Tab-separated table of N, CA and C in Angstrom:
chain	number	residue	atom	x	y	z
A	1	UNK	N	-28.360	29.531	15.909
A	1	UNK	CA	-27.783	28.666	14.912
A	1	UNK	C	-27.767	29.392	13.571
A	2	UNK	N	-26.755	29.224	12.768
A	2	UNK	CA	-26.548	30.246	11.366
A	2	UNK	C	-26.658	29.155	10.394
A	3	UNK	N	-27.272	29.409	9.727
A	3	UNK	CA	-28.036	28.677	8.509
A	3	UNK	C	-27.467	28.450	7.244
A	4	UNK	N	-26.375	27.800	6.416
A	4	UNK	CA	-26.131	28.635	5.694
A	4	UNK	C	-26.213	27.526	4.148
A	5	UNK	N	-26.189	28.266	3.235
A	5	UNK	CA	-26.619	27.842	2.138
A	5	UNK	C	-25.145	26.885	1.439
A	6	UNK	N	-24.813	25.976	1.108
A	6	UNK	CA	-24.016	25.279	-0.043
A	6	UNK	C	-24.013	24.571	-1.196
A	7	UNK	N	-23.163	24.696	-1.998
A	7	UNK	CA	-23.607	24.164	-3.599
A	7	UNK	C	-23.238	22.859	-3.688
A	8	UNK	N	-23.617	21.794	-3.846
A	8	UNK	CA	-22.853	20.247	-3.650
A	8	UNK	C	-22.521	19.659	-5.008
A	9	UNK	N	-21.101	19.525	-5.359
A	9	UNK	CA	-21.142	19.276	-6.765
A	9	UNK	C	-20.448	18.005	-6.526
A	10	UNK	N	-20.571	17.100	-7.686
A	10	UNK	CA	-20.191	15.557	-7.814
A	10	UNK	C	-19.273	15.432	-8.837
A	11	UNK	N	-17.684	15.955	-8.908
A	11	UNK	CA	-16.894	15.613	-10.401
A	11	UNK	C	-15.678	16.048	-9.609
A	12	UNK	N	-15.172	14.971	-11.030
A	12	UNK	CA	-13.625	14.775	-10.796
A	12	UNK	C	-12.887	16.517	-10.747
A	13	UNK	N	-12.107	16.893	-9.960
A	13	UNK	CA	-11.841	18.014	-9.554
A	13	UNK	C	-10.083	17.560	-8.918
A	14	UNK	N	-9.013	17.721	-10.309
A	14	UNK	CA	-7.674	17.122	-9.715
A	14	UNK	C	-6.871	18.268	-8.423
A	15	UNK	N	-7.363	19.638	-8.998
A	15	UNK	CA	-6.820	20.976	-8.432
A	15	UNK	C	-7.568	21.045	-6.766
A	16	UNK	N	-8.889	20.790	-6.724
A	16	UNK	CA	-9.363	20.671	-5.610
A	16	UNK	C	-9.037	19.268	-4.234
A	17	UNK	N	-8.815	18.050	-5.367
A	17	UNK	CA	-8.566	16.890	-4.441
A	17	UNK	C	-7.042	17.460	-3.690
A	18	UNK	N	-6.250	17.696	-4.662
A	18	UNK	CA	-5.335	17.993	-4.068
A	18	UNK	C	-5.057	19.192	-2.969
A	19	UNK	N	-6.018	20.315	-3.042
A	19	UNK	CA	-6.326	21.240	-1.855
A	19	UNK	C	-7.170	20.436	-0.891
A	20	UNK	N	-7.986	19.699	-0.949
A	20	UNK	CA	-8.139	18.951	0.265
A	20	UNK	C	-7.660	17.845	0.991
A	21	UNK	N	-6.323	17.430	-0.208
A	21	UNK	CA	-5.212	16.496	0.610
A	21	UNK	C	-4.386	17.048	1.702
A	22	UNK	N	-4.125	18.347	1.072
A	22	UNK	CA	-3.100	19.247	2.294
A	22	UNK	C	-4.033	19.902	3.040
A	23	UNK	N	-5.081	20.099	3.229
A	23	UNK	CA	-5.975	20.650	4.122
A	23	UNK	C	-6.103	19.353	5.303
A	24	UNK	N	-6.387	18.442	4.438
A	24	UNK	CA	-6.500	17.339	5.667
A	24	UNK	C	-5.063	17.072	6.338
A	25	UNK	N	-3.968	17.111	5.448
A	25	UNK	CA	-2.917	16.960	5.996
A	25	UNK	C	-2.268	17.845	7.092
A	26	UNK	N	-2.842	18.458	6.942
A	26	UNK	CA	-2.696	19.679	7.915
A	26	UNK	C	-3.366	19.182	9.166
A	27	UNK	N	-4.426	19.668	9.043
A	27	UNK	CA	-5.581	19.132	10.374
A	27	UNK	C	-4.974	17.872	10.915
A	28	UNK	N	-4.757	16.827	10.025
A	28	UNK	CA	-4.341	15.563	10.834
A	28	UNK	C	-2.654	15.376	11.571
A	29	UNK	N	-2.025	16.687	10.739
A	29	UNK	CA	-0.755	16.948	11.767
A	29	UNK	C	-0.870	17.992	12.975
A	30	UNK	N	-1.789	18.221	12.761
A	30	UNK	CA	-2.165	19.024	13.866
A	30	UNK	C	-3.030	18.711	14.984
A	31	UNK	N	-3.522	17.621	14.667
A	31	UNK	CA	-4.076	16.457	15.382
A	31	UNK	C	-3.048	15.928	16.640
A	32	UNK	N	-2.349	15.479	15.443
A	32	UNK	CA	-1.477	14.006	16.358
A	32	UNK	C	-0.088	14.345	16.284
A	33	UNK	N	0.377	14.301	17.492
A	33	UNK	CA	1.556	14.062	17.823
A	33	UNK	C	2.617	13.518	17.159
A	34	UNK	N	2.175	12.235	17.087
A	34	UNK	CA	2.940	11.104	15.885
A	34	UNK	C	3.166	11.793	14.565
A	35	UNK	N	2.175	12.027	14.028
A	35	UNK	CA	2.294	12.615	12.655
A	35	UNK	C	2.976	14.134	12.481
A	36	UNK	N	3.403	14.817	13.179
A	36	UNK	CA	3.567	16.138	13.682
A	36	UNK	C	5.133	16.001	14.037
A	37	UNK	N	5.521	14.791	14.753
A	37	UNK	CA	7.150	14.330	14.364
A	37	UNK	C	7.346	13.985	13.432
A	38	UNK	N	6.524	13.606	12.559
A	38	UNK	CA	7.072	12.998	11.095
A	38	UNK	C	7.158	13.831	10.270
A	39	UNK	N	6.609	15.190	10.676
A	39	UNK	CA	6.911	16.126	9.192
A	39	UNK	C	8.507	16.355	9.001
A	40	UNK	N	8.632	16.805	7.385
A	40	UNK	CA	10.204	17.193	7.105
A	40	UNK	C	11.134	15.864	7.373
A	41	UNK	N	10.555	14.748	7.578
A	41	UNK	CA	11.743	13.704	7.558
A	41	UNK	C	11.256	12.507	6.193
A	42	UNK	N	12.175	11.714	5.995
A	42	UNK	CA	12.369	10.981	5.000
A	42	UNK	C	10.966	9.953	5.049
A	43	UNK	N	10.341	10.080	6.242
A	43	UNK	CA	9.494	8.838	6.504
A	43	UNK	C	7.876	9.326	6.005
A	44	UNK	N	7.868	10.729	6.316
A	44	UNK	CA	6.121	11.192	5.784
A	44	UNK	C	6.314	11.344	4.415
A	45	UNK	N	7.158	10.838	3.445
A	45	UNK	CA	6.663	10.387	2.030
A	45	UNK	C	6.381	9.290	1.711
A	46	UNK	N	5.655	9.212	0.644
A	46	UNK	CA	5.373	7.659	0.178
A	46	UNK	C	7.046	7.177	-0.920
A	47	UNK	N	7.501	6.665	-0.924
A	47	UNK	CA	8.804	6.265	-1.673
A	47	UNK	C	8.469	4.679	-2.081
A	48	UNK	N	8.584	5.102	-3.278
A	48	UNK	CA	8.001	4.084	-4.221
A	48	UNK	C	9.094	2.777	-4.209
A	49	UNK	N	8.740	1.496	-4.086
A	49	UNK	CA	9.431	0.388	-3.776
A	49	UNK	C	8.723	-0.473	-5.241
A	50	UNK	N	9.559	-0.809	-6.439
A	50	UNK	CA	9.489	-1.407	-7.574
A	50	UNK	C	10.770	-3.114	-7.571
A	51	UNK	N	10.037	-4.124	-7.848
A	51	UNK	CA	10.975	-5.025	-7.659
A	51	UNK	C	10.188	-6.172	-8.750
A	52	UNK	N	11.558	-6.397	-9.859
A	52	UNK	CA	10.895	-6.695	-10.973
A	52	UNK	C	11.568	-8.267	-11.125
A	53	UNK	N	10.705	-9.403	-11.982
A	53	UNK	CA	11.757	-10.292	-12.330
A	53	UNK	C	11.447	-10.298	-13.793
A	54	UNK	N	12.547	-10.730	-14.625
A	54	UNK	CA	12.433	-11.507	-15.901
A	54	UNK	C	13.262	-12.682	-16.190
A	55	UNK	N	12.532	-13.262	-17.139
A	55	UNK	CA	12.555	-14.686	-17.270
A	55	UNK	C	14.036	-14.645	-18.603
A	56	UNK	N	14.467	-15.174	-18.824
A	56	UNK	CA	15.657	-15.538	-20.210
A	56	UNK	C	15.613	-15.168	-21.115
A	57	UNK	N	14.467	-15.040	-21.528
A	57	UNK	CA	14.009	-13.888	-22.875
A	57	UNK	C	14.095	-12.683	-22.468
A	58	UNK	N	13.912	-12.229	-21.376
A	58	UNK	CA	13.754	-10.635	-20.850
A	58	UNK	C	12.321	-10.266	-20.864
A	59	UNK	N	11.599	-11.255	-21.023
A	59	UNK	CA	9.971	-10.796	-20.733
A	59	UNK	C	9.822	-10.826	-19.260
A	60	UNK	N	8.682	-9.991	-19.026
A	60	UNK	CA	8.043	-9.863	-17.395
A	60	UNK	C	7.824	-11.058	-16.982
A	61	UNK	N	8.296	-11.943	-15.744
A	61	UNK	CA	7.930	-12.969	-15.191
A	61	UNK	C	7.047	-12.881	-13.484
A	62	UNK	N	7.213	-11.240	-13.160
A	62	UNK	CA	6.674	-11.472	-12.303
A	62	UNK	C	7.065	-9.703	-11.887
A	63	UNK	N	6.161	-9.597	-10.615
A	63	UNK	CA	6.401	-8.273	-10.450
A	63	UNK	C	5.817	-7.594	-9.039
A	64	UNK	N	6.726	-6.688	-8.158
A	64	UNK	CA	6.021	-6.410	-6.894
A	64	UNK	C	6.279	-4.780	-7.108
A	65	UNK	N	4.718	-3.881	-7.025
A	65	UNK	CA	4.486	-2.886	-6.701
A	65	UNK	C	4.435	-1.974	-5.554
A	66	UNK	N	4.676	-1.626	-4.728
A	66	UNK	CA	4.449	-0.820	-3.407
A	66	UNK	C	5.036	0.764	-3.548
A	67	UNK	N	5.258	0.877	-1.808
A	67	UNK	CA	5.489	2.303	-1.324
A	67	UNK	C	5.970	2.178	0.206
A	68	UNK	N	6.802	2.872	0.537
A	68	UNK	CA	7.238	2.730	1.755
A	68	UNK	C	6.244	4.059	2.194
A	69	UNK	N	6.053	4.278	3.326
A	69	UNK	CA	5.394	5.692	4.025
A	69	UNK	C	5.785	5.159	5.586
A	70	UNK	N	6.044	6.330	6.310
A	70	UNK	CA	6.358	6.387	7.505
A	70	UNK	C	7.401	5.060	8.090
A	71	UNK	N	6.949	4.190	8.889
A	71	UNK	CA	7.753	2.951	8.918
A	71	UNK	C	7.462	1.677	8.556
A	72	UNK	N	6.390	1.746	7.058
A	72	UNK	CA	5.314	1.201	6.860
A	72	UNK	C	5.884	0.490	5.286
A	73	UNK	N	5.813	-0.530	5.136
A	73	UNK	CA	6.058	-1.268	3.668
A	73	UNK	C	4.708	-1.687	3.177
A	74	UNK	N	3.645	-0.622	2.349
A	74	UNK	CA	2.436	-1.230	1.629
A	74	UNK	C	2.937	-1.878	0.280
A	75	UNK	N	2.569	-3.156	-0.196
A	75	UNK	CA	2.469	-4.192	-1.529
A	75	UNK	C	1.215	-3.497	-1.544
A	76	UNK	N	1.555	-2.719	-2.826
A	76	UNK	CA	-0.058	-2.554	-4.009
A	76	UNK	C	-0.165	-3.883	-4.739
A	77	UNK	N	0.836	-3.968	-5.541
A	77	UNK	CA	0.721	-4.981	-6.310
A	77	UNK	C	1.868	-5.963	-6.393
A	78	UNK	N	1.435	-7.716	-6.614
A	78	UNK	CA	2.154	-8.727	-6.558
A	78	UNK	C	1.835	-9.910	-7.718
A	79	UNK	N	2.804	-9.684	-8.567
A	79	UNK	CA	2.199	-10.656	-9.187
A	79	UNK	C	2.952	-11.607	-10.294
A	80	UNK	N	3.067	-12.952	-10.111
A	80	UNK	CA	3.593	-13.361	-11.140
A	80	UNK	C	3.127	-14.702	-12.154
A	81	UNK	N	3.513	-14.453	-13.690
A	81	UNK	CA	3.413	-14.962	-14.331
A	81	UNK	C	2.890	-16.477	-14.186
A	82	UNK	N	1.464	-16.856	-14.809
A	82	UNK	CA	1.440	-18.515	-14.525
A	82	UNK	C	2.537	-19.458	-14.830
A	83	UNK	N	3.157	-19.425	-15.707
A	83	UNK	CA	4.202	-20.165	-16.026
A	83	UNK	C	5.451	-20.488	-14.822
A	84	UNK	N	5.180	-19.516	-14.164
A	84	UNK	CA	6.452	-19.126	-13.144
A	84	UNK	C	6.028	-19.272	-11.793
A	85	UNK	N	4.706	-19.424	-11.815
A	85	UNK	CA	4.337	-19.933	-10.337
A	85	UNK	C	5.064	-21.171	-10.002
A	86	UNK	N	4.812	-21.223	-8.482
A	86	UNK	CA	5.286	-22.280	-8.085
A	86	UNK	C	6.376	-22.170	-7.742
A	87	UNK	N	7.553	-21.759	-8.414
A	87	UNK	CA	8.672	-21.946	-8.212
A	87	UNK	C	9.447	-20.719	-7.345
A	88	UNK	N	8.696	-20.088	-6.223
A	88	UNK	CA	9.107	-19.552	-5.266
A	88	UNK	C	9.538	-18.374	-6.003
A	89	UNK	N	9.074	-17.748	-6.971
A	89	UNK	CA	9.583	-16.465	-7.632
A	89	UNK	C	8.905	-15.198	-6.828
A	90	UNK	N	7.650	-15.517	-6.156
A	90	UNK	CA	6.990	-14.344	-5.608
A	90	UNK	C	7.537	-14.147	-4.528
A	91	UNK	N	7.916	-15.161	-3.777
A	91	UNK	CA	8.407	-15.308	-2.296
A	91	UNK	C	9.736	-14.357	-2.682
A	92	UNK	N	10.317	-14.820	-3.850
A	92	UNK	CA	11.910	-13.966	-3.777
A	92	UNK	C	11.238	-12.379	-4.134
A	93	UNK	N	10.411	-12.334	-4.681
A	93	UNK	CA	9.630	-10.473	-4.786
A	93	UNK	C	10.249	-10.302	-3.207
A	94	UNK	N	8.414	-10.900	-2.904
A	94	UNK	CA	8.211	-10.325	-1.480
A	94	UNK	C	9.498	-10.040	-0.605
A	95	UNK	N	10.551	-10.862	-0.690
A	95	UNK	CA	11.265	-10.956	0.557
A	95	UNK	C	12.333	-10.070	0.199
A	96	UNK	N	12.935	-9.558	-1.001
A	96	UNK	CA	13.743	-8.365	-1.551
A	96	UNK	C	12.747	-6.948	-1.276
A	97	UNK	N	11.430	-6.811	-1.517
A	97	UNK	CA	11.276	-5.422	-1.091
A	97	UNK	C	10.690	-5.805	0.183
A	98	UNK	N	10.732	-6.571	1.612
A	98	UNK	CA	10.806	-6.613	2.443
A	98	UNK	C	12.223	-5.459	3.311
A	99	UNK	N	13.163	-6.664	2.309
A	99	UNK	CA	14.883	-6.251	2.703
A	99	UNK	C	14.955	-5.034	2.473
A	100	UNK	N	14.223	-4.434	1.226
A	100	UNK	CA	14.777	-2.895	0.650
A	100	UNK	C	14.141	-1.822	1.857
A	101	UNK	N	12.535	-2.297	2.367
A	101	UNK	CA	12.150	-1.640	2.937
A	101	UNK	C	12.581	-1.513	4.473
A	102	UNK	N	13.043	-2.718	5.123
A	102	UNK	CA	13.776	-2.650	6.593
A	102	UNK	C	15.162	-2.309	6.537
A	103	UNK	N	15.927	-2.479	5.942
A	103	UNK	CA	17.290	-2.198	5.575
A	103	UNK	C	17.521	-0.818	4.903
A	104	UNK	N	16.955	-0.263	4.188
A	104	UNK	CA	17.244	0.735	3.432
A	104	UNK	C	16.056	1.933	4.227
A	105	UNK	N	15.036	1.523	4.175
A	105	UNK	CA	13.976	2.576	4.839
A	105	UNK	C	13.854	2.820	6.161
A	106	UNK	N	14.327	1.800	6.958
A	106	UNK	CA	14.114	1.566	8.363
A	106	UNK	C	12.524	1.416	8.572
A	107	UNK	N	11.858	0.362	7.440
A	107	UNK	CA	10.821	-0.021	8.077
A	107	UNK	C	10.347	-0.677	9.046
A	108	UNK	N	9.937	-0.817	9.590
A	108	UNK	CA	9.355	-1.997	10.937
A	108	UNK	C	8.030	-2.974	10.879
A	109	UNK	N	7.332	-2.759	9.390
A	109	UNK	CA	6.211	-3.522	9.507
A	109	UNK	C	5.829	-3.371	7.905
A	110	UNK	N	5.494	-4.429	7.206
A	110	UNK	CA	4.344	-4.299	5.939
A	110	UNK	C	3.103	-4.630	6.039
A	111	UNK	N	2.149	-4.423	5.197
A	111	UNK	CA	1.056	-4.431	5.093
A	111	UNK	C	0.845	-4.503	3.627
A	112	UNK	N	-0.929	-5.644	3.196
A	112	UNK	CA	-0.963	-5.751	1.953
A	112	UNK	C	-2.225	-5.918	2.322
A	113	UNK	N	-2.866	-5.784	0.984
A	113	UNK	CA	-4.562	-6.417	1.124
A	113	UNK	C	-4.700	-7.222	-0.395
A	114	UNK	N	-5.430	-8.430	-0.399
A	114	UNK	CA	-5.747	-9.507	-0.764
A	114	UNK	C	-6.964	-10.100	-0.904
A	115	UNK	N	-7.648	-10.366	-2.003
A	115	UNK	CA	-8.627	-11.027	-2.084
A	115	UNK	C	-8.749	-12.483	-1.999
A	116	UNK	N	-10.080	-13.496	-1.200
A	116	UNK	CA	-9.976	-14.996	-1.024
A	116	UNK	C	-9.370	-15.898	-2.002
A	117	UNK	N	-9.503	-15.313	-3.366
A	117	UNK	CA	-8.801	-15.893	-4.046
A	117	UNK	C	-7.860	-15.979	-4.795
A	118	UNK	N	-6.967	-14.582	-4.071
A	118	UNK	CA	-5.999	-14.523	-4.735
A	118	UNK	C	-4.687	-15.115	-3.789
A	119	UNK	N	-4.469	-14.506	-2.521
A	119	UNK	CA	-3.328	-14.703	-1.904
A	119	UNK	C	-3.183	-14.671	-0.641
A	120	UNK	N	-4.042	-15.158	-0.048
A	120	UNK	CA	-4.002	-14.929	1.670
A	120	UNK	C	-3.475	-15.883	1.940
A	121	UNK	N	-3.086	-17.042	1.867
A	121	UNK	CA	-2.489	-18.495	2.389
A	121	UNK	C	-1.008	-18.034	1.731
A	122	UNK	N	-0.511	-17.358	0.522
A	122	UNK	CA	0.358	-17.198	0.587
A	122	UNK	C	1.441	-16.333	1.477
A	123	UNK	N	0.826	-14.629	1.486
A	123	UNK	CA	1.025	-14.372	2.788
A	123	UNK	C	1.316	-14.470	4.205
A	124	UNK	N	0.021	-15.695	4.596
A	124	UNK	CA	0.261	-16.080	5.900
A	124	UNK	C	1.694	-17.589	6.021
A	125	UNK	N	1.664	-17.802	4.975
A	125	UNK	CA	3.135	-18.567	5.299
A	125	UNK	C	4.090	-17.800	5.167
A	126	UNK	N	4.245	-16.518	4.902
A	126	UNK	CA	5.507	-15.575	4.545
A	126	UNK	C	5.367	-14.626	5.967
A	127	UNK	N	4.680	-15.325	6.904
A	127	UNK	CA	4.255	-14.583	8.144
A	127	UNK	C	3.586	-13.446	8.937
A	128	UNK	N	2.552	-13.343	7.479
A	128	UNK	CA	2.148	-12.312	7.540
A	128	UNK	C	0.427	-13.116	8.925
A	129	UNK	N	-0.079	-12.188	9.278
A	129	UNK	CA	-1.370	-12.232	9.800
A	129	UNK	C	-2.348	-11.372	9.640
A	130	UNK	N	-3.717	-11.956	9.137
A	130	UNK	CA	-5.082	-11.429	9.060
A	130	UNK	C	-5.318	-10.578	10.281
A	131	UNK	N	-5.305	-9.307	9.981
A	131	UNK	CA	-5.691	-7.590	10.858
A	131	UNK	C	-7.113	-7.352	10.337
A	132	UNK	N	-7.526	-7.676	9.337
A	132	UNK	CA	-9.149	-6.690	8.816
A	132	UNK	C	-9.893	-8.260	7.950
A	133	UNK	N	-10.913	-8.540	8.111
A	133	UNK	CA	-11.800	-8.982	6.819
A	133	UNK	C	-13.159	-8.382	6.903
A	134	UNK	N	-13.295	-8.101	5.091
A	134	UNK	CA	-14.064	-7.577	4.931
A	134	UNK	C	-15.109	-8.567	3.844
A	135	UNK	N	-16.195	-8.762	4.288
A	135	UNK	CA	-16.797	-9.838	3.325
A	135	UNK	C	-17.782	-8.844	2.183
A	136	UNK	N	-17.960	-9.724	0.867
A	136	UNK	CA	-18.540	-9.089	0.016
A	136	UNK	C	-18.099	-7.506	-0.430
A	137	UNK	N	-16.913	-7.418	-0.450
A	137	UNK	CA	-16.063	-6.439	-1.013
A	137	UNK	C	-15.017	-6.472	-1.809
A	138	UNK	N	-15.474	-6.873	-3.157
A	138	UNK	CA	-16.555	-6.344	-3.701
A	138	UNK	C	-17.893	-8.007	-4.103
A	139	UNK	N	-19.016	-7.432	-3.988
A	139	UNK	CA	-20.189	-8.717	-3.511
A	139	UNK	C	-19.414	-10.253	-3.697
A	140	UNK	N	-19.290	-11.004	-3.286
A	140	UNK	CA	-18.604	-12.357	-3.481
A	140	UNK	C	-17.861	-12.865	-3.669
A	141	UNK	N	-16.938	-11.567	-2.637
A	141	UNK	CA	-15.546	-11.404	-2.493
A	141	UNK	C	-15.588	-11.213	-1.027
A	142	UNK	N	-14.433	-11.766	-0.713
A	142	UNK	CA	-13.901	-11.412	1.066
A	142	UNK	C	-12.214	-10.587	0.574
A	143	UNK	N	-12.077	-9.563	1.441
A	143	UNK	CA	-10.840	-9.028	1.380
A	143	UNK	C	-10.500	-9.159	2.749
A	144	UNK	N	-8.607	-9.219	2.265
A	144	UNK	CA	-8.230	-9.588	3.763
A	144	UNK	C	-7.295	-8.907	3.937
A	145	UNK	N	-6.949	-7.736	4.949
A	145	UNK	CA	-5.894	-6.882	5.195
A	145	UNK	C	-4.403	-8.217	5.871
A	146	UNK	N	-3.605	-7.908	5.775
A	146	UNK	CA	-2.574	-8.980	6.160
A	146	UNK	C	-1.453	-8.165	7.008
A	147	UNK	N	-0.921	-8.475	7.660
A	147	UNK	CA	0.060	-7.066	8.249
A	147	UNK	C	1.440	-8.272	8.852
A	148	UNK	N	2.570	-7.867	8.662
A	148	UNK	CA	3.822	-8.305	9.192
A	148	UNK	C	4.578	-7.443	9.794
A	149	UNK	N	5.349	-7.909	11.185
A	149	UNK	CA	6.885	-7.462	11.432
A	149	UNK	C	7.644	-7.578	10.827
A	150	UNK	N	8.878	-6.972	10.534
A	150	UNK	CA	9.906	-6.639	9.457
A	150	UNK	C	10.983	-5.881	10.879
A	151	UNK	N	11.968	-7.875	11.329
A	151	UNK	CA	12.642	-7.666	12.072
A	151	UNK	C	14.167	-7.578	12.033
């Protein structure tokens, strides 16, 4: 057995994260099959999906963040204005970068994650279904992965 000595350092390092993004990216296309067809095509990038509303004044009323990757529609962020709840403004988010992402990306599925009190009942009426919970993350919090077909 060879013994060998290493230095373990703890800091933000942007030049290095990024040499061990393509290092892993590597290894993990070299892994898998799946991922190994996906190089060089439109689908192993992340392609940013922005879908905005404003209200009559032209202020922000609401707003959906994501990324398409592979055949995959992730919502980072969803969110709209208290004033404007209610009135089905998120549902029209969600369901335009749904459209952008199956229609335009050839996605086949989204995915979002959600805290208990932010949006899981909304989700699951937009047909989405609970794939992951994670309780006390972060402490006195439940998170809930949500995942849909996009047919």
């Amino acid at each position: 057995m060879v013994c060998r000595m290493f230095r373990i350092e703890a800091e933000v390092d942007k030049e290095r994260r990024d040499l061990l993004r393509t290092r892993l990216r590597d290894t993990n296309t070299a892994a898998s099959p799946a991922l190994r067809a996906m190089r060089n095509t439109p689908h192993e990038r992340h392609n940013p999906v922005h879908v905005w509303a404003s209200d009559d004044t032209g202020e922000l009323a609401g707003g959906l963040v994501g990324h398409t990757w592979t055949t995959w529609l992730h919502v980072t962020y969803l969110w709209v204005d208290e004033r404007h709840r209610g009135a089905g403004l998120g549902s029209r988010l969600l369901a335009r970068a749904e459209r952008i992402a199956r229609d335009q990306r050839d996605c086949r599925g989204s995915r979002v994650e959600t805290w208990d009190f932010q949006a899981p009942g909304f989700y699951r009426k937009r047909g989405y279904e609970v794939v992951c919970v994670i309780p006390d993350y972060p402490p006195g919090i439940t998170e809930y992965t949500l995942t849909k077909r996009l047919s």
